Structures are given as C-alpha cells and as structure tokens.
XYZ file of C-alpha atoms in Angstrom:
570
model
C 16.122 -11.883 14.026
C 12.802 -13.751 13.868
C 9.933 -12.459 15.966
C 9.829 -15.532 18.181
C 13.543 -15.184 18.955
C 12.980 -11.551 19.843
C 10.124 -12.516 22.103
C 12.261 -15.173 23.723
C 15.141 -12.667 24.441
C 12.582 -10.169 25.917
C 11.314 -13.001 28.171
C 14.865 -13.749 29.309
C 15.285 -10.101 30.363
C 11.895 -10.044 31.933
C 12.774 -13.145 34.004
C 16.092 -11.467 35.039
C 14.131 -8.496 36.295
C 11.699 -10.487 38.316
C 13.770 -10.508 41.587
C 14.314 -6.709 41.379
C 10.681 -5.678 40.885
C 9.135 -8.393 43.256
C 6.967 -6.630 45.874
C 6.775 -3.376 43.876
C 4.054 -1.982 41.664
C 6.382 -1.918 38.690
C 5.330 -3.753 35.515
C 7.916 -2.755 32.903
C 7.725 -3.715 29.288
C 10.949 -4.883 27.761
C 11.616 -3.215 24.415
C 14.426 -4.407 22.143
C 15.971 -2.267 19.486
C 18.594 -2.751 16.788
C 21.792 -0.906 17.784
C 22.773 1.865 15.346
C 26.302 0.509 15.275
C 26.263 -3.256 14.320
C 29.521 -3.771 16.222
C 27.571 -3.211 19.440
C 25.521 -6.400 18.913
C 22.272 -7.587 17.362
C 19.823 -6.126 19.900
C 19.972 -3.509 22.630
C 17.808 -2.741 25.635
C 17.777 0.236 27.979
C 15.468 -1.204 30.639
C 18.063 -0.863 33.376
C 18.318 2.869 32.790
C 14.507 3.155 32.830
C 14.155 1.330 36.211
C 17.321 2.314 38.077
C 15.886 5.447 39.823
C 12.683 3.681 40.888
C 14.704 0.652 42.245
C 17.317 3.049 43.847
C 20.170 1.370 42.026
C 23.015 2.444 39.853
C 21.819 1.785 36.247
C 25.091 0.219 35.179
C 25.115 -2.107 38.185
C 21.518 -3.088 37.540
C 22.364 -3.789 33.855
C 25.339 -5.964 34.827
C 23.156 -8.054 37.153
C 20.498 -8.487 34.405
C 23.153 -9.604 31.970
C 24.487 -12.127 34.443
C 21.048 -13.546 35.021
C 20.302 -13.743 31.335
C 23.556 -15.635 30.584
C 22.934 -17.988 33.528
C 19.481 -18.877 32.295
C 19.457 -22.324 30.539
C 16.880 -20.943 28.058
C 19.575 -18.596 26.725
C 21.594 -21.507 25.361
C 21.572 -21.561 21.493
C 19.866 -18.156 21.482
C 22.182 -15.626 23.174
C 25.895 -15.899 22.369
C 27.048 -13.024 24.555
C 25.816 -9.914 26.384
C 27.565 -6.856 27.871
C 26.847 -3.442 29.259
C 27.854 -0.208 27.495
C 27.873 3.398 28.613
C 25.543 4.294 31.478
C 23.622 1.096 31.349
C 22.735 -0.082 27.793
C 22.465 -3.817 27.519
C 23.836 -5.160 24.221
C 23.213 -8.751 23.194
C 24.604 -10.913 20.403
C 22.427 -13.652 19.009
C 23.973 -17.126 18.576
C 25.013 -18.024 15.153
C 22.728 -21.113 15.076
C 19.715 -18.883 15.937
C 20.584 -16.555 12.990
C 20.958 -19.477 10.640
C 17.637 -20.952 11.716
C 15.731 -18.488 9.540
C 16.654 -20.441 6.504
C 14.950 -23.609 7.731
C 11.905 -21.584 8.851
C 11.532 -20.026 5.367
C 11.885 -23.435 3.671
C 9.248 -24.940 5.910
C 6.794 -22.053 5.674
C 7.258 -21.122 1.955
C 4.650 -18.611 0.811
C 3.396 -18.281 4.340
C 6.694 -16.960 5.632
C 6.238 -13.436 6.991
C 2.489 -13.683 7.482
C 0.863 -13.051 10.879
C -2.416 -13.416 12.752
C -2.813 -9.953 14.354
C -5.900 -9.277 12.200
C -7.629 -12.655 12.649
C -11.406 -12.079 13.053
C -11.139 -8.465 12.025
C -12.371 -6.798 8.856
C -11.219 -3.696 7.047
C -12.420 -1.862 3.968
C -9.893 -0.091 1.760
C -11.236 2.390 -0.736
C -8.930 3.540 -3.488
C -8.875 4.892 -7.045
C -12.576 5.992 -6.834
C -12.306 7.995 -10.020
C -15.092 9.957 -11.522
C -16.459 8.100 -14.616
C -15.705 11.054 -16.783
C -12.403 10.117 -18.337
C -9.491 7.685 -18.395
C -7.534 6.950 -15.137
C -4.640 9.361 -14.723
C -1.240 8.693 -13.052
C -2.578 9.923 -9.725
C -5.171 7.144 -9.860
C -2.306 4.789 -10.743
C -0.512 5.787 -7.551
C -3.662 5.193 -5.546
C -4.108 1.764 -7.226
C -0.517 0.710 -6.422
C -0.767 1.989 -2.847
C -4.301 0.662 -2.134
C -3.745 -2.834 -3.607
C -0.441 -3.289 -1.779
C -2.018 -2.083 1.406
C -4.804 -4.623 0.996
C -2.213 -7.326 0.513
C -0.442 -6.254 3.709
C -3.642 -6.472 5.729
C -4.457 -9.895 4.257
C -0.978 -11.035 5.263
C -1.794 -10.196 8.864
C -5.033 -12.238 8.768
C -7.602 -9.490 8.157
C -10.716 -9.962 6.110
C -10.190 -7.256 3.409
C -12.606 -5.606 1.070
C -11.159 -3.555 -1.825
C -13.812 -0.950 -2.793
C -14.081 1.491 -5.663
C -16.446 4.421 -5.036
C -17.922 5.926 -8.213
C -18.841 9.614 -8.122
C -21.611 9.044 -10.651
C -23.826 11.922 -9.449
C -23.427 15.624 -9.885
C -22.368 18.243 -12.273
C -19.365 16.368 -13.710
C -21.638 13.663 -15.133
C -23.793 16.250 -16.853
C -20.651 17.880 -18.204
C -19.637 14.553 -19.681
C -22.984 14.169 -21.369
C -22.890 17.686 -22.749
C -19.304 17.064 -24.114
C -20.400 13.915 -25.994
C -23.575 15.643 -27.264
C -21.403 18.506 -28.626
C -19.220 16.012 -30.480
C -22.330 14.370 -31.831
C -23.404 17.756 -33.181
C -20.092 18.047 -35.066
C -18.363 20.483 -32.686
C -14.716 20.123 -31.725
C -12.703 21.840 -28.925
C -12.151 25.446 -29.893
C -15.423 25.843 -31.921
C -17.798 28.590 -30.953
C -20.393 25.956 -30.095
C -18.092 23.884 -27.878
C -19.073 24.096 -24.148
C -16.581 26.031 -22.065
C -16.453 23.412 -19.309
C -16.461 20.377 -21.700
C -13.897 17.514 -21.648
C -11.533 17.923 -24.609
C -9.842 14.509 -24.899
C -10.091 12.348 -27.974
C -11.952 9.759 -25.898
C -14.999 12.016 -26.109
C -15.027 11.600 -29.904
C -14.664 7.839 -29.496
C -17.704 7.737 -27.216
C -19.690 9.891 -29.602
C -18.842 7.646 -32.566
C -19.914 4.495 -30.741
C -23.093 6.159 -29.481
C -24.001 7.250 -32.979
C -23.420 3.689 -34.231
C -25.876 2.383 -31.583
C -23.298 0.228 -29.943
C -23.677 -1.692 -26.632
C -21.260 -1.335 -23.676
C -20.997 -2.952 -20.280
C -18.795 -2.617 -17.225
C -17.804 -4.965 -14.450
C -20.820 -4.628 -12.218
C -23.723 -3.243 -14.177
C -26.128 -4.183 -16.982
C -25.191 -3.604 -20.625
C -26.255 -0.189 -22.027
C -27.203 0.190 -25.699
C -26.965 3.685 -27.285
C -30.116 5.095 -28.794
C -28.068 6.953 -31.366
C -30.305 9.991 -30.970
C -28.272 13.165 -30.563
C -31.118 14.781 -28.628
C -31.478 11.929 -26.160
C -29.361 13.330 -23.373
C -30.357 10.663 -20.899
C -29.263 7.865 -23.249
C -26.014 9.820 -23.961
C -25.357 10.159 -20.172
C -26.008 6.479 -19.357
C -23.942 5.264 -22.384
C -20.997 7.565 -21.700
C -20.746 6.690 -17.960
C -20.848 2.948 -18.713
C -18.392 3.343 -21.607
C -15.865 5.079 -19.358
C -16.391 2.688 -16.517
C -15.571 -0.108 -18.939
C -12.496 1.824 -20.062
C -11.352 2.158 -16.444
C -11.978 -1.573 -15.928
C -9.619 -2.266 -18.860
C -6.980 0.063 -17.354
C -7.289 -1.652 -13.939
C -7.049 -5.059 -15.527
C -3.784 -3.994 -17.323
C -2.547 -2.806 -13.910
C -3.387 -6.106 -12.220
C -5.816 -4.618 -9.765
C -9.212 -6.178 -8.903
C -11.897 -4.819 -6.685
C -14.294 -6.750 -4.487
C -17.047 -4.176 -4.629
C -18.093 -1.124 -6.629
C -20.224 1.483 -4.792
C -22.177 4.097 -6.663
C -22.685 7.541 -5.194
C -26.043 7.673 -6.944
C -27.268 4.729 -4.811
C -26.944 6.899 -1.695
C -29.650 9.191 -3.171
C -31.684 6.344 -4.647
C -31.827 4.505 -1.329
C -32.499 7.587 0.730
C -29.173 7.427 2.647
C -28.361 11.043 2.083
C -31.747 12.279 3.396
C -31.427 9.872 6.407
C -28.028 11.365 7.140
C -29.482 14.928 7.011
C -32.317 13.874 9.333
C -29.844 12.309 11.804
C -27.624 15.424 11.799
C -30.642 17.703 12.366
C -31.827 15.394 15.168
C -28.379 15.612 16.834
C -28.828 19.392 17.323
C -25.636 20.131 15.537
C -27.141 21.961 12.527
C -28.390 25.499 12.008
C -29.922 27.447 9.137
C -28.418 30.605 7.712
C -29.093 32.387 4.424
C -31.489 29.699 3.393
C -28.795 27.008 3.726
C -28.416 24.216 6.232
C -25.096 24.187 8.098
C -23.254 21.684 10.304
C -21.346 22.878 13.390
C -18.108 21.128 12.372
C -16.154 23.509 14.502
C -17.435 21.592 17.516
C -15.251 18.720 16.263
C -12.114 20.662 15.405
C -12.808 21.963 11.912
C -11.624 25.527 11.217
C -15.131 26.704 10.215
C -18.725 25.388 10.036
C -19.760 23.814 6.784
C -22.775 24.063 4.466
C -24.563 20.720 4.064
C -27.520 21.751 1.989
C -27.352 24.842 -0.222
C -30.085 27.415 -0.493
C -31.167 25.943 -3.841
C -31.812 22.562 -2.119
C -28.799 20.711 -3.478
C -26.294 19.069 -1.252
C -22.609 19.939 -0.925
C -20.188 17.153 -1.845
C -19.191 16.304 1.735
C -22.719 15.348 2.768
C -22.886 12.167 0.607
C -19.373 11.405 1.821
C -20.675 11.341 5.354
C -23.626 9.129 4.256
C -21.180 6.764 2.503
C -18.996 6.368 5.575
C -22.015 5.733 7.783
C -22.831 3.009 5.291
C -19.313 1.532 5.649
C -19.616 1.471 9.407
C -23.050 -0.103 9.215
C -21.729 -2.788 6.973
C -19.527 -3.884 9.886
C -16.196 -2.302 8.983
C -14.667 -1.141 12.254
C -11.660 0.063 10.306
C -11.932 2.001 7.019
C -9.017 3.287 5.002
C -9.281 5.826 2.236
C -6.382 6.219 -0.258
C -6.785 9.655 -1.934
C -4.902 12.500 -3.384
C -3.634 15.237 -1.106
C -6.185 17.637 -2.583
C -8.727 15.815 -0.371
C -6.985 16.995 2.810
C -9.724 19.556 3.451
C -12.479 16.912 3.538
C -10.934 14.915 6.459
C -12.089 17.197 9.317
C -15.566 17.769 7.952
C -16.318 14.113 7.150
C -15.072 13.023 10.584
C -17.059 15.831 12.180
C -20.175 14.644 10.386
C -19.593 11.079 11.565
C -19.252 12.193 15.197
C -22.258 14.445 14.992
C -24.663 11.615 14.034
C -23.784 9.969 17.374
C -23.949 6.355 16.068
C -20.931 5.098 18.013
C -18.547 5.609 15.143
C -15.030 5.918 16.675
C -13.094 9.218 16.476
C -10.592 9.321 13.638
C -12.804 7.140 11.448
C -11.954 6.628 8.643
C -8.176 6.545 8.275
C -6.738 8.475 5.359
C -3.635 7.848 3.325
C -3.066 10.910 1.150
C -0.560 10.856 -1.694
C 1.053 13.761 -3.467
C 1.227 14.354 -7.129
C 3.224 12.356 -9.696
C 5.368 14.154 -12.289
C 6.079 12.089 -15.438
C 9.421 12.537 -17.257
C 10.111 11.069 -20.704
C 13.101 11.711 -22.974
C 14.410 14.115 -20.367
C 11.300 16.312 -20.395
C 8.175 16.517 -18.249
C 5.074 15.142 -19.970
C 1.923 17.014 -18.957
C -0.698 15.911 -21.448
C -1.945 12.894 -23.358
C -3.650 13.051 -26.725
C -6.103 10.501 -25.549
C -7.026 12.223 -22.287
C -6.564 15.793 -23.500
C -5.049 17.253 -20.309
C -3.186 14.587 -18.368
C -1.093 11.463 -18.667
C -3.122 8.224 -18.251
C -2.243 5.048 -16.428
C -2.418 3.244 -19.713
C 0.117 5.634 -21.272
C 2.473 5.060 -18.410
C 2.253 1.255 -18.612
C 2.769 1.202 -22.391
C 5.699 3.653 -22.186
C 7.412 1.895 -19.240
C 7.276 -1.475 -20.972
C 8.012 -0.172 -24.462
C 4.894 -1.970 -25.553
C 5.369 -4.940 -23.245
C 2.352 -4.621 -20.903
C 3.624 -7.099 -18.297
C 6.984 -5.315 -17.956
C 5.300 -1.927 -17.968
C 2.910 -2.998 -15.221
C 5.748 -4.263 -13.019
C 7.694 -1.011 -13.476
C 4.729 1.219 -12.767
C 3.577 -0.651 -9.716
C 7.047 -0.847 -8.202
C 7.911 2.740 -8.966
C 4.621 4.186 -7.643
C 5.025 2.637 -4.178
C 8.773 3.147 -3.919
C 8.352 6.420 -2.038
C 6.277 7.453 0.965
C 2.800 8.398 -0.147
C 3.030 11.920 1.256
C 6.086 12.754 -0.847
C 6.006 14.059 -4.438
C 7.231 11.536 -6.944
C 8.951 11.905 -10.246
C 8.291 8.948 -12.521
C 11.146 8.762 -15.099
C 10.070 6.569 -17.959
C 13.664 6.531 -19.226
C 14.775 4.846 -15.976
C 11.962 2.277 -16.261
C 13.341 1.364 -19.658
C 16.872 0.925 -18.577
C 18.331 -2.571 -18.259
C 20.995 -2.101 -15.558
C 21.138 -1.587 -11.793
C 19.713 1.932 -12.159
C 16.290 0.376 -12.763
C 15.128 -0.584 -9.279
C 12.470 -3.089 -10.232
C 14.796 -4.920 -12.588
C 17.477 -4.928 -9.919
C 15.130 -6.744 -7.593
C 13.786 -9.105 -10.227
C 17.249 -9.897 -11.451
C 18.164 -11.102 -7.950
C 15.357 -13.658 -8.217
C 16.322 -14.616 -11.761
C 19.977 -14.989 -10.733
C 19.012 -17.487 -8.045
C 16.926 -19.474 -10.523
C 19.921 -19.570 -12.832
C 22.196 -20.867 -10.101
C 19.687 -23.602 -9.165
C 19.383 -24.661 -12.761
C 23.126 -25.348 -12.805
C 22.877 -27.616 -9.671
C 22.564 -31.200 -10.704
C 23.165 -32.839 -7.337
C 19.743 -33.207 -5.810
C 16.272 -31.748 -5.314
C 15.364 -28.524 -3.511
C 13.185 -30.255 -0.929
C 16.211 -32.046 0.474
C 17.922 -28.757 1.384
C 15.679 -28.422 4.456
C 18.159 -30.824 6.139
C 21.225 -28.853 5.115
C 23.880 -28.164 7.886
C 23.426 -24.383 8.167
C 26.412 -23.970 10.529
C 28.568 -23.432 7.456
C 26.925 -20.066 6.780
C 29.412 -17.808 8.574
C 30.897 -15.534 5.887
C 30.076 -11.806 6.271
C 27.928 -11.692 3.150
C 26.001 -14.758 4.360
C 25.503 -13.226 7.795
C 24.158 -9.989 6.222
C 21.737 -11.994 4.063
C 20.486 -14.016 7.055
C 19.786 -10.887 8.989
C 17.834 -9.334 6.150
C 15.832 -12.469 5.643
C 14.925 -12.643 9.305
C 13.724 -8.945 9.219
C 10.978 -9.691 6.684
C 8.125 -10.658 8.978
C 8.608 -7.618 11.274
C 8.885 -5.342 8.300
C 5.564 -6.600 6.892
C 3.764 -6.125 10.234
C 5.190 -2.610 10.629
C 4.233 -1.620 7.064
C 0.658 -2.732 7.735
C 0.310 -0.893 11.037
C 1.840 2.211 9.597
C -0.122 1.998 6.284
C 3.225 2.321 4.520
C 3.642 -0.187 1.658
C 6.739 1.662 0.503
C 8.634 -0.222 3.229
C 8.193 -3.418 1.163
C 9.920 -1.825 -1.863
C 12.700 -0.487 0.413
C 13.177 -3.967 1.930
C 13.291 -5.717 -1.432
C 16.015 -3.479 -2.702
C 18.046 -4.137 0.436
C 17.500 -7.918 0.129
C 18.423 -7.805 -3.587
C 21.607 -5.817 -2.791
C 22.605 -8.394 -0.092
C 21.978 -11.304 -2.563
C 24.047 -9.581 -5.274
C 26.870 -8.967 -2.709
C 26.769 -12.602 -1.625
C 26.828 -13.776 -5.293
C 30.054 -11.875 -5.975
C 31.672 -12.716 -2.636
C 31.038 -16.442 -2.371
C 30.797 -19.279 -4.857
C 27.661 -21.490 -4.292
C 28.394 -24.591 -6.328
C 31.637 -25.490 -4.446
C 33.256 -28.907 -4.165
C 32.544 -29.163 -0.389
C 29.096 -30.824 -0.412
C 28.027 -29.635 3.027
C 28.943 -26.016 2.310
C 27.327 -26.198 -1.127
C 24.061 -27.492 0.311
C 24.073 -24.800 3.036
C 24.580 -22.050 0.442
C 21.955 -23.599 -1.852
C 19.473 -23.603 1.102
C 20.302 -19.972 1.692
C 19.663 -18.888 -1.849
C 16.392 -20.949 -2.076
C 15.233 -19.162 1.075
C 16.186 -15.797 -0.452
C 14.367 -16.611 -3.649
C 11.244 -17.442 -1.576
C 11.328 -14.120 0.292
C 11.899 -12.134 -2.925
C 8.917 -13.909 -4.453
C 6.769 -13.303 -1.388
C 7.684 -9.612 -1.227
C 7.144 -8.961 -4.915
C 3.806 -10.644 -4.764
C 2.828 -8.392 -1.880
C 3.103 -5.304 -4.155
C 1.776 -6.982 -7.325
C 5.054 -7.377 -9.173
C 6.126 -10.577 -10.988
C 9.176 -12.638 -10.042
C 10.646 -13.847 -13.434
C 12.791 -16.939 -13.522
C 14.997 -15.612 -16.293
C 15.841 -12.245 -17.731
C-alpha cells in the first residue's frame, strides 16, 4: 500500500472517531499495521481497544461503529473494499483492488523518483566511514564499512537530506612511524624474519613495493593532496614517511574506485594538531571543570556522563590519548553545521562511544546527547574453496577488499564489485558475516545478487520480445486486469518500497534494501512462471507489460540505492 493511501485510511478512521472523542481531552493517533495473517486483510488497527476504557464502551462495539462510519464515508469509495471486526476489537480492512493496482501508474509516472521522500529537506548529515589508517591496503572490514556507509548515504539522499560522505585519515601517531620504519628496513635490505627486522613492522609485500618506488625516486599523489616525490635517501625518514603515507592513500583511492565509492571530503587527523583544535579542546574541557590531574596525567570525569571509569586525556609524557582528538574531530563536525553525524565503524570501537560522547557533553557547547550516532559492524569471515582465508600475500596478515572483488568476479571487476557490495549489506551490521566466494561465483539462484539482477534482465528480455508499441504508452493501460494471485503479490511488494526506504533510513539499516530486493525478485520470478505476459488479449497484455515495467523500475531503483548494477542481459 502506498503511503498516501495509508494516510487516507488513517484519516478515515480518525474521522470516524471524531464523534466519540468530541468534548474529551483525547487526541489519539491512528496506527495501521499489516496483519500477520494476510487472510485477515491488508491493514489492521487496534484503536478501539486502546480507547474503549477511557470512553467507557465495549471495545468490540466501538470497533463496529468505527467500521460502519468508515464504510459510510464517501472518501472510502475506491480505497476501502471492506472492513470488519475480529476478536475483542481489532479492525481489519481490505484495500480496493483499484487502489492496489494504482501503484503501477504511480511508478511509471515517477520513474527514478519513486520511493523518494522529503523528510530530510533542509537538513544535513555527515556520514563517516572506512576511515582507514594509511598504513596498508583496505581489508574486508573496511569493505563492509564502505558498503554500509555508501548505501546509508544514498538512503539519506533519497529522503531529501544534504549528505556529506567523509573519510577520516588517522595520519598521526605511532602507526605512521611504524610504517616509515618498516619501509626503511626494506630499503636497508631486511625482510620479515631477519634479525634487523623491527618487531612491530608491517610484513606485507606492499612494504617492499613502496620501498622500491621510493628508492627509484618516483612521485605519487592521492585524491586530495599534493604530489610527493621520494628523495631516494634511505636515511631520510621524513621523506620516507611522507612518501609511504601518500603511496598508501593512493592505493586506498584505487581500491575505493574499484568498489564504486566516492567521498565528498577527506579529513586528516594531523590537521587537528596543526590547527590547534586538540589544544582548544583540552582548554575547553579544563574550563568546564570536568578534568583533574593524577599521577602527572590529565583525566576527564567521563563517569559523570555514564562511562564505567574516568579516562586519561593527556598522558604524563605530554602526549594525548587517542580519544582526545576524536572529541576534537566531532566538535569540528558540529561546528561545521552537522546536527546529525553518523560513524560507521567496526565493533572494536564500542569502547570509544561513551568516552567520546562524554567529552562532547563536557565541553558544554550545545552538542545534543547521543551525538554522534554509531553503526558498528561485526567481523567478516572469508571462505574460498570451502576453507577460511585469513591472510593475503599482498597485505601480509589479512584479506584485502581488492582480493575479494577480484575473487568474487573471477577477474571481472564489475561483477566482483556487485557481488561484494550486495553481500556485505545483506545482513544486519551487528551480525557476524561469512562471505563465501564460492557462492559469489555461482550462476544459479543460490547467488543472491545474480538472483535479483536476473529478475531485471528477465524483464528486459520480455520487453525485447514485445513488438506492439512503446513503453511510454503503457501508462494508460487498464490495470483492472491485474487480479491473479501472483500479480496481487507483486503489486503489494511494489507498493511497500517507499515505506521500506524510509524505515531503512531512520533505522540506519541498509540491509533492509537487500532483503526487499530479494523478495521483489522472488515475486517477479513467481509471476513469470505463473502468468504469460505476451498473451493474445491486448488489454491483459498491456496491463501485465505495465506491471513488469514498473517492477523493472523498482528493481533498478533499489539496486542503485546499494551501488549494484542492473544488467539488461545475463
């Protein structure tokens, strides 16, 4: 059922209630739900049971009077086919066939805009995701963040929000020095396992690649910074550090490009120190009276804000703990005008939530409680040839996004990207996920992304066999012919798309799009085997063609929402 139709039915029930609540302080909100048993109707409402006691009426009698008023209302014509009362006072309504069929015309009229809303008009949101350290290739966890974050951004855009996709680079701290030391060790001829190899060094082959290019004096550049030319001097640790960071940022850019993900802004942790934002944050926290010194360190009373213990901000050696720049960064987000900020991160960041939010409350800048929102995802296990894959030669200790794309497409990057993006959002973020490369390579119904894409390609094939007209003319098709069970099921699923999108955005749950697409594809395949489209009866043929064109549009819209292609042939 379309949102407007749902609103109209709620208004009918509200109007039916008016005589009963007149003169009272009652202001009930009518909530419509889908019955668990489809035989009970299309929508159900328990408002009579909610109000009966306050109105001193029998709930079933009140429900019967509401039903009578709804059916007597002229506005119900063409919208409500029937209504009855079940049990102690549940109101069950059946939507008129013409109202169900109207979704086809709505889709044909709105095209790519079908399903989009305006709830976010005039609002801005910043979604931070991936945010990998520039110390190695992107791993599969980063891939899950990329798929989740990019789909989430699309969901917010679909509701009218002004969205910024941001990548936060942790380019300050010990891990950057470890990277430089690792490259320097390679330049000196050491390899992992040698006596001279640093214990904490990065062991992947990519370190050797960086060392070779540095020695050759090559120039590298990444998406948002100036080119860096290597000095080639093995003792020039500053040049090694700058070259290695830029080299790996460029490598990550290449991985993200292969994954079809683009960012609007890149934010460097080092800029927070360079611009004095970290020191300003320390000063603001001290001024708030929420800090204390102990053992030569500066602490923040995060327990005042629900944390399980107070946290060190500045260590006794004068260096900052990692959560302090996080607080400074999120102050910066708020000061840039983002009333809502969403961070997509691994579940290993769970411990930072309370302390970052505590810091943001302690500075007393009007930042709302619960800022920012967090979407934490659990780990991804990769299976290939029936066995778990734990390491990559290139990365040294983990499977990279690039590995996964190449494996899942058997060398076809486009196919691999579709499979990885679909698979990685096909489960709730907070559930562990097993990515089976063997399933991604299968050609049958067991492969979920191909199952959905094939539904789109199947429709394109049907339309290529139609020689009787042009698609644009189908908007005038007589949809009253769509009455078969498989057609009714398809109509209901199409109508559910806008509400599903809105719910997925509010709940920060892009997996709902993947769930929906699989259901829509299943309904299309069932329809295909149950009913012939290109029949002799011209009116019936045009109605069914209009239905499949509408289905193709929604499949295309939904796949685009999660960054997956909609092929015309397979």
